[in-house]
PDB file of C-alpha atoms in Angstrom:
ATOM      1  CA  GLY A 122       0.000   0.000   0.000  1.00 70.00           C
ATOM      2  CA  ASP A 123       0.872   3.673  -0.098  1.00 82.00           C
ATOM      3  CA  SER A 124       3.198   5.035   2.539  1.00 89.00           C
ATOM      4  CA  VAL A 125       4.817   8.324   3.523  1.00 94.00           C
ATOM      5  CA  THR A 126       8.080   8.535   5.445  1.00 95.00           C
ATOM      6  CA  GLN A 127       9.239  11.666   7.202  1.00 95.00           C
ATOM      7  CA  MET A 128      12.391  12.390   9.095  1.00 89.00           C
ATOM      8  CA  GLU A 129      11.967  11.903  12.812  1.00 85.00           C
ATOM      9  CA  GLY A 130      12.075  14.895  15.080  1.00 86.00           C
ATOM     10  CA  PRO A 131      12.256  16.949  16.952  1.00 94.00           C
ATOM     11  CA  VAL A 132      14.126  19.329  14.711  1.00 96.00           C
ATOM     12  CA  THR A 133      15.575  22.129  16.817  1.00 97.00           C
ATOM     13  CA  LEU A 134      16.790  25.317  15.137  1.00 97.00           C
ATOM     14  CA  SER A 135      17.712  28.839  16.017  1.00 97.00           C
ATOM     15  CA  GLU A 136      15.688  31.692  14.580  1.00 97.00           C
ATOM     16  CA  GLU A 137      16.677  32.595  10.985  1.00 97.00           C
ATOM     17  CA  ALA A 138      18.207  29.172  10.339  1.00 97.00           C
ATOM     18  CA  PHE A 139      17.499  27.183   7.172  1.00 98.00           C
ATOM     19  CA  LEU A 140      14.944  24.387   7.481  1.00 97.00           C
ATOM     20  CA  THR A 141      14.646  21.127   5.599  1.00 97.00           C
ATOM     21  CA  ILE A 142      12.211  18.374   6.568  1.00 97.00           C
ATOM     22  CA  ASN A 143      12.554  15.322   4.366  1.00 97.00           C
ATOM     23  CA  CYS A 144       9.572  13.410   3.030  1.00 97.00           C
ATOM     24  CA  THR A 145       9.481  10.434   0.676  1.00 96.00           C
ATOM     25  CA  TYR A 146       6.481   8.487  -0.533  1.00 94.00           C
ATOM     26  CA  THR A 147       5.548   5.242  -2.187  1.00 92.00           C
ATOM     27  CA  ALA A 148       2.384   5.161  -4.247  1.00 84.00           C
ATOM     28  CA  THR A 149       0.877   3.766  -7.378  1.00 79.00           C
ATOM     29  CA  GLY A 150       0.493   6.438  -9.996  1.00 79.00           C
ATOM     30  CA  TYR A 151       1.202  10.084  -9.334  1.00 81.00           C
ATOM     31  CA  PRO A 152      -0.661  11.290  -6.269  1.00 88.00           C
ATOM     32  CA  SER A 153      -1.039  14.850  -5.120  1.00 90.00           C
ATOM     33  CA  LEU A 154       1.357  15.683  -2.291  1.00 93.00           C
ATOM     34  CA  PHE A 155       0.676  17.861   0.720  1.00 95.00           C
ATOM     35  CA  TRP A 156       2.286  19.440   3.738  1.00 97.00           C
ATOM     36  CA  TYR A 157       0.025  20.125   6.688  1.00 97.00           C
ATOM     37  CA  VAL A 158       1.009  22.042   9.819  1.00 98.00           C
ATOM     38  CA  GLN A 159      -0.346  21.627  13.336  1.00 96.00           C
ATOM     39  CA  TYR A 160       0.268  24.492  15.737  1.00 95.00           C
ATOM     40  CA  PRO A 161       0.110  23.740  19.467  1.00 91.00           C
ATOM     41  CA  GLY A 162      -3.406  22.977  20.644  1.00 88.00           C
ATOM     42  CA  GLU A 163      -4.916  23.085  17.168  1.00 90.00           C
ATOM     43  CA  GLY A 164      -5.951  20.768  14.364  1.00 93.00           C
ATOM     44  CA  LEU A 165      -4.011  20.342  11.138  1.00 95.00           C
ATOM     45  CA  GLN A 166      -4.208  22.910   8.379  1.00 95.00           C
ATOM     46  CA  LEU A 167      -2.961  22.786   4.832  1.00 95.00           C
ATOM     47  CA  LEU A 168       0.391  24.513   4.392  1.00 97.00           C
ATOM     48  CA  LEU A 169       1.042  23.771   0.725  1.00 97.00           C
ATOM     49  CA  LYS A 170       0.438  21.190  -1.961  1.00 94.00           C
ATOM     50  CA  ALA A 171       1.562  20.064  -5.413  1.00 94.00           C
ATOM     51  CA  THR A 172      -0.528  18.091  -7.825  1.00 90.00           C
ATOM     52  CA  LYS A 173       1.964  16.885 -10.434  1.00 89.00           C
ATOM     53  CA  ALA A 174       5.640  16.205 -10.996  1.00 91.00           C
ATOM     54  CA  ASP A 175       7.965  19.235 -10.869  1.00 94.00           C
ATOM     55  CA  ASP A 176       5.245  21.424  -9.353  1.00 95.00           C
ATOM     56  CA  LYS A 177       6.404  23.617  -6.510  1.00 97.00           C
ATOM     57  CA  GLY A 178       4.019  24.383  -3.691  1.00 96.00           C
ATOM     58  CA  SER A 179       4.697  27.462  -1.599  1.00 97.00           C
ATOM     59  CA  ASN A 180       3.115  29.360   1.266  1.00 97.00           C
ATOM     60  CA  LYS A 181       4.313  31.563   4.152  1.00 95.00           C
ATOM     61  CA  GLY A 182       7.928  31.256   2.977  1.00 97.00           C
ATOM     62  CA  PHE A 183       7.802  27.465   2.893  1.00 98.00           C
ATOM     63  CA  GLU A 184       8.401  25.563  -0.346  1.00 98.00           C
ATOM     64  CA  ALA A 185       8.337  21.961  -1.512  1.00 98.00           C
ATOM     65  CA  THR A 186       8.930  20.518  -4.990  1.00 97.00           C
ATOM     66  CA  TYR A 187       7.286  17.334  -6.254  1.00 96.00           C
ATOM     67  CA  ARG A 188      10.203  15.130  -7.371  1.00 95.00           C
ATOM     68  CA  LYS A 189       8.957  12.090  -9.244  1.00 92.00           C
ATOM     69  CA  GLU A 190      12.438  10.668  -9.884  1.00 93.00           C
ATOM     70  CA  THR A 191      13.280  10.552  -6.172  1.00 94.00           C
ATOM     71  CA  THR A 192       9.651  10.177  -4.939  1.00 94.00           C
ATOM     72  CA  SER A 193      10.243  13.052  -2.576  1.00 96.00           C
ATOM     73  CA  PHE A 194       8.532  16.226  -1.399  1.00 97.00           C
ATOM     74  CA  HIS A 195      10.964  17.874   1.010  1.00 98.00           C
ATOM     75  CA  LEU A 196       9.817  20.965   2.913  1.00 98.00           C
ATOM     76  CA  GLU A 197      12.179  23.949   3.026  1.00 98.00           C
ATOM     77  CA  LYS A 198      12.230  27.432   4.471  1.00 98.00           C
ATOM     78  CA  GLY A 199      15.099  29.850   4.182  1.00 96.00           C
ATOM     79  CA  SER A 200      14.729  31.594   7.532  1.00 96.00           C
ATOM     80  CA  VAL A 201      12.573  30.116  10.264  1.00 97.00           C
ATOM     81  CA  GLN A 202      10.833  32.106  12.979  1.00 97.00           C
ATOM     82  CA  VAL A 203       9.825  31.176  16.504  1.00 97.00           C
ATOM     83  CA  SER A 204       6.215  31.236  15.296  1.00 96.00           C
ATOM     84  CA  ASP A 205       7.002  28.343  12.912  1.00 97.00           C
ATOM     85  CA  SER A 206       7.317  25.991  15.883  1.00 97.00           C
ATOM     86  CA  ALA A 207       4.752  23.291  15.144  1.00 97.00           C
ATOM     87  CA  VAL A 208       4.357  19.726  13.935  1.00 96.00           C
ATOM     88  CA  TYR A 209       4.583  19.231  10.171  1.00 97.00           C
ATOM     89  CA  PHE A 210       2.894  16.346   8.367  1.00 96.00           C
ATOM     90  CA  CYS A 211       3.626  15.187   4.854  1.00 96.00           C
ATOM     91  CA  ALA A 212       0.774  13.427   3.055  1.00 93.00           C
ATOM     92  CA  SER A 213       0.022  11.833  -0.281  1.00 91.00           C
ATOM     93  CA  GLY A 214      -3.351  11.771  -1.979  1.00 86.00           C
ATOM     94  CA  GLY A 215      -4.568   9.948  -5.041  1.00 68.00           C
ATOM     95  CA  SER A 216      -7.801   8.726  -3.555  1.00 70.00           C
ATOM     96  CA  TYR A 217     -10.095  10.449  -1.118  1.00 69.00           C
ATOM     97  CA  ILE A 218      -8.217   8.938   1.828  1.00 81.00           C
ATOM     98  CA  PRO A 219      -4.797  10.515   2.187  1.00 85.00           C
ATOM     99  CA  THR A 220      -1.773   8.746   3.599  1.00 89.00           C
ATOM    100  CA  PHE A 221      -0.034  10.764   6.318  1.00 92.00           C
ATOM    101  CA  GLY A 222       3.500  10.609   7.590  1.00 93.00           C
ATOM    102  CA  ARG A 223       4.027  10.453  11.355  1.00 94.00           C
ATOM    103  CA  GLY A 224       4.811  14.132  11.665  1.00 95.00           C
ATOM    104  CA  THR A 225       7.980  16.061  12.442  1.00 96.00           C
ATOM    105  CA  SER A 226       8.112  18.428  15.383  1.00 96.00           C
ATOM    106  CA  LEU A 227       9.959  21.702  14.747  1.00 97.00           C
ATOM    107  CA  ILE A 228      11.194  23.793  17.655  1.00 97.00           C
ATOM    108  CA  VAL A 229      12.635  27.215  16.876  1.00 97.00           C
ATOM    109  CA  HIS A 230      14.553  29.050  19.590  1.00 96.00           C
ATOM    110  CA  PRO A 231      14.979  32.853  19.683  1.00 95.00           C
TER     111      PRO A 231
ATOM    112  CA  ASP B 241     -13.497  29.664   4.683  1.00 67.00           C
ATOM    113  CA  VAL B 242     -14.255  26.062   5.476  1.00 64.00           C
ATOM    114  CA  LYS B 243     -15.045  25.557   9.074  1.00 91.00           C
ATOM    115  CA  VAL B 244     -14.984  22.269  10.914  1.00 96.00           C
ATOM    116  CA  THR B 245     -16.087  22.386  14.516  1.00 96.00           C
ATOM    117  CA  GLN B 246     -15.902  19.754  17.210  1.00 96.00           C
ATOM    118  CA  SER B 247     -18.278  19.665  20.133  1.00 91.00           C
ATOM    119  CA  SER B 248     -15.654  19.742  22.884  1.00 93.00           C
ATOM    120  CA  ARG B 249     -11.998  20.695  23.190  1.00 94.00           C
ATOM    121  CA  TYR B 250     -11.471  18.654  26.348  1.00 96.00           C
ATOM    122  CA  LEU B 251     -13.393  15.756  27.835  1.00 97.00           C
ATOM    123  CA  VAL B 252     -12.871  13.658  30.940  1.00 97.00           C
ATOM    124  CA  LYS B 253     -14.817  10.397  31.159  1.00 97.00           C
ATOM    125  CA  ARG B 254     -14.858   7.304  33.328  1.00 97.00           C
ATOM    126  CA  THR B 255     -14.086   3.798  32.131  1.00 98.00           C
ATOM    127  CA  GLY B 256     -17.243   2.150  30.801  1.00 97.00           C
ATOM    128  CA  GLU B 257     -19.040   5.376  29.969  1.00 97.00           C
ATOM    129  CA  LYS B 258     -20.570   5.942  26.553  1.00 97.00           C
ATOM    130  CA  VAL B 259     -18.894   8.897  24.865  1.00 97.00           C
ATOM    131  CA  PHE B 260     -20.132  10.974  21.940  1.00 97.00           C
ATOM    132  CA  LEU B 261     -17.813  13.193  19.935  1.00 98.00           C
ATOM    133  CA  GLU B 262     -19.523  15.372  17.382  1.00 97.00           C
ATOM    134  CA  CYS B 263     -18.155  17.100  14.320  1.00 97.00           C
ATOM    135  CA  VAL B 264     -19.893  19.616  12.067  1.00 97.00           C
ATOM    136  CA  GLN B 265     -18.657  21.094   8.786  1.00 96.00           C
ATOM    137  CA  ASP B 266     -20.244  24.003   6.952  1.00 95.00           C
ATOM    138  CA  MET B 267     -18.968  23.571   3.393  1.00 89.00           C
ATOM    139  CA  ASP B 268     -21.187  20.810   2.036  1.00 91.00           C
ATOM    140  CA  HIS B 269     -18.315  18.322   1.901  1.00 91.00           C
ATOM    141  CA  GLU B 270     -19.187  14.754   1.032  1.00 91.00           C
ATOM    142  CA  ASN B 271     -16.291  13.112   2.881  1.00 92.00           C
ATOM    143  CA  MET B 272     -15.828  13.171   6.632  1.00 94.00           C
ATOM    144  CA  PHE B 273     -13.183  11.435   8.715  1.00 95.00           C
ATOM    145  CA  TRP B 274     -12.316  10.621  12.304  1.00 97.00           C
ATOM    146  CA  TYR B 275      -8.672  10.201  13.314  1.00 97.00           C
ATOM    147  CA  ARG B 276      -6.913   9.721  16.587  1.00 96.00           C
ATOM    148  CA  GLN B 277      -3.507  11.237  17.177  1.00 95.00           C
ATOM    149  CA  ASP B 278      -1.021   9.769  19.621  1.00 93.00           C
ATOM    150  CA  PRO B 279       2.613  10.723  20.240  1.00 88.00           C
ATOM    151  CA  GLY B 280       4.962   8.827  17.969  1.00 85.00           C
ATOM    152  CA  LEU B 281       2.113   7.250  16.007  1.00 89.00           C
ATOM    153  CA  GLY B 282       0.928  10.196  13.944  1.00 89.00           C
ATOM    154  CA  LEU B 283      -2.645  10.163  12.659  1.00 92.00           C
ATOM    155  CA  ARG B 284      -4.570   6.932  12.505  1.00 94.00           C
ATOM    156  CA  LEU B 285      -7.871   6.694  10.659  1.00 94.00           C
ATOM    157  CA  ILE B 286     -10.750   5.312  12.713  1.00 97.00           C
ATOM    158  CA  TYR B 287     -13.724   5.666  10.351  1.00 97.00           C
ATOM    159  CA  PHE B 288     -14.715   7.706   7.363  1.00 94.00           C
ATOM    160  CA  SER B 289     -17.906   8.458   5.498  1.00 94.00           C
ATOM    161  CA  TYR B 290     -18.424   9.536   1.895  1.00 91.00           C
ATOM    162  CA  ASP B 291     -22.178  10.122   2.103  1.00 91.00           C
ATOM    163  CA  VAL B 292     -25.076  10.339   4.508  1.00 93.00           C
ATOM    164  CA  LYS B 293     -25.655   7.025   6.291  1.00 90.00           C
ATOM    165  CA  MET B 294     -22.533   5.573   4.670  1.00 92.00           C
ATOM    166  CA  LYS B 295     -19.509   4.574   6.719  1.00 94.00           C
ATOM    167  CA  GLU B 296     -16.297   2.695   6.135  1.00 93.00           C
ATOM    168  CA  LYS B 297     -13.822   1.308   8.628  1.00 95.00           C
ATOM    169  CA  GLY B 298     -10.406   2.815   8.752  1.00 93.00           C
ATOM    170  CA  ASP B 299      -7.265   1.328  10.234  1.00 91.00           C
ATOM    171  CA  ILE B 300      -8.349   1.139  13.892  1.00 96.00           C
ATOM    172  CA  PRO B 301     -12.155   0.865  14.157  1.00 97.00           C
ATOM    173  CA  GLU B 302     -12.249  -1.498  17.141  1.00 96.00           C
ATOM    174  CA  GLY B 303     -14.058   0.003  20.104  1.00 96.00           C
ATOM    175  CA  TYR B 304     -15.618   2.792  18.033  1.00 98.00           C
ATOM    176  CA  SER B 305     -18.728   3.363  15.965  1.00 97.00           C
ATOM    177  CA  VAL B 306     -19.921   6.320  13.920  1.00 97.00           C
ATOM    178  CA  SER B 307     -23.115   7.933  12.775  1.00 97.00           C
ATOM    179  CA  ARG B 308     -23.831  10.209   9.837  1.00 97.00           C
ATOM    180  CA  GLU B 309     -27.499  11.113   9.717  1.00 95.00           C
ATOM    181  CA  LYS B 310     -26.946  14.505   8.064  1.00 96.00           C
ATOM    182  CA  LYS B 311     -24.368  15.540   5.524  1.00 95.00           C
ATOM    183  CA  GLU B 312     -22.798  18.170   7.749  1.00 96.00           C
ATOM    184  CA  ARG B 313     -22.528  16.096  10.914  1.00 97.00           C
ATOM    185  CA  PHE B 314     -20.347  13.066  11.714  1.00 97.00           C
ATOM    186  CA  SER B 315     -20.371  11.582  15.187  1.00 97.00           C
ATOM    187  CA  LEU B 316     -17.850   9.250  16.784  1.00 98.00           C
ATOM    188  CA  ILE B 317     -19.156   6.986  19.534  1.00 98.00           C
ATOM    189  CA  LEU B 318     -17.174   5.118  22.147  1.00 97.00           C
ATOM    190  CA  GLU B 319     -19.678   2.529  23.340  1.00 94.00           C
ATOM    191  CA  SER B 320     -17.737   1.727  26.524  1.00 97.00           C
ATOM    192  CA  ALA B 321     -14.753   3.966  27.034  1.00 97.00           C
ATOM    193  CA  SER B 322     -11.473   2.414  28.092  1.00 97.00           C
ATOM    194  CA  THR B 323      -8.243   3.980  29.298  1.00 97.00           C
ATOM    195  CA  ASN B 324      -6.455   3.046  26.071  1.00 97.00           C
ATOM    196  CA  GLN B 325      -8.839   5.365  24.228  1.00 98.00           C
ATOM    197  CA  THR B 326      -7.301   8.371  25.945  1.00 98.00           C
ATOM    198  CA  SER B 327      -6.108  10.389  22.978  1.00 97.00           C
ATOM    199  CA  MET B 328      -6.549  13.434  20.782  1.00 96.00           C
ATOM    200  CA  TYR B 329      -9.423  12.965  18.319  1.00 98.00           C
ATOM    201  CA  LEU B 330      -9.447  14.924  15.084  1.00 97.00           C
ATOM    202  CA  CYS B 331     -12.310  15.289  12.654  1.00 97.00           C
ATOM    203  CA  ALA B 332     -11.750  16.274   9.026  1.00 95.00           C
ATOM    204  CA  SER B 333     -13.785  16.814   5.880  1.00 94.00           C
ATOM    205  CA  SER B 334     -13.084  17.023   2.163  1.00 90.00           C
ATOM    206  CA  LEU B 335     -14.798  17.104  -1.186  1.00 86.00           C
ATOM    207  CA  LEU B 336     -15.497  13.832  -2.976  1.00 78.00           C
ATOM    208  CA  ASN B 337     -13.703  15.024  -6.091  1.00 71.00           C
ATOM    209  CA  PRO B 338     -10.226  13.426  -5.969  1.00 63.00           C
ATOM    210  CA  LEU B 339      -8.809  16.546  -7.591  1.00 62.00           C
ATOM    211  CA  GLN B 340     -10.021  18.601  -4.616  1.00 64.00           C
ATOM    212  CA  GLU B 341      -8.827  16.319  -1.885  1.00 78.00           C
ATOM    213  CA  THR B 342      -7.434  18.818   0.633  1.00 88.00           C
ATOM    214  CA  GLN B 343      -8.621  17.865   4.085  1.00 91.00           C
ATOM    215  CA  TYR B 344      -9.981  20.465   6.507  1.00 93.00           C
ATOM    216  CA  PHE B 345      -9.552  19.666  10.166  1.00 96.00           C
ATOM    217  CA  GLY B 346     -11.355  20.640  13.321  1.00 96.00           C
ATOM    218  CA  PRO B 347      -9.433  21.831  16.391  1.00 95.00           C
ATOM    219  CA  GLY B 348      -9.467  18.408  18.024  1.00 96.00           C
ATOM    220  CA  THR B 349     -10.948  16.916  21.181  1.00 97.00           C
ATOM    221  CA  ARG B 350      -8.550  15.798  23.871  1.00 96.00           C
ATOM    222  CA  LEU B 351     -10.205  12.882  25.662  1.00 97.00           C
ATOM    223  CA  LEU B 352      -9.018  11.540  28.992  1.00 98.00           C
ATOM    224  CA  VAL B 353     -10.548   8.272  30.190  1.00 98.00           C
ATOM    225  CA  LEU B 354     -10.004   7.568  33.876  1.00 97.00           C
TER     226      LEU B 354
END
């Protein structure tokens, strides 16, 4: 079956550092790919998505590129802020039931 | 904006009690989902529904049931709560169209079973 693998956290960074959270997937066909973010005490919300190979999703300074050749969708941000501290989930679509990764906790220190 | 609301943010129940968690969405979405979230395990799908009165088991349905009598409302029922059901419960909804499959989540209900 489909699966999504994310790097384990927590990822701890200082403010203004560069962020990468790795995500790889296995799926039949070419699913849409998503990053969701969960801020403390809240539900998940969509951060960005890409629907086909080589698409780049972007939002709030975060970016991720759909790489078919490496089956990856790594999340990046050039300069993180304390307010980015949250749990980040990678997910693949393709049917109406997405497959989620286990989440990666990001902690940003001032 | 899509809004998904859950009936409670926090609940404390006793072992053996019947527990109802309710979820309402206001965007006419066909699909609705119940997940539980536990540290280190990510999100696990309990049940989902793609239409009124329709339900499908997810990965961990044991000990749970669901009800969808109206399109906008999806209820999760713990018939006899147990301590291992202490968790964060998240409801989500989405359109049926697979090209519009973004999920919209409620704020979650943190359930403690004593």
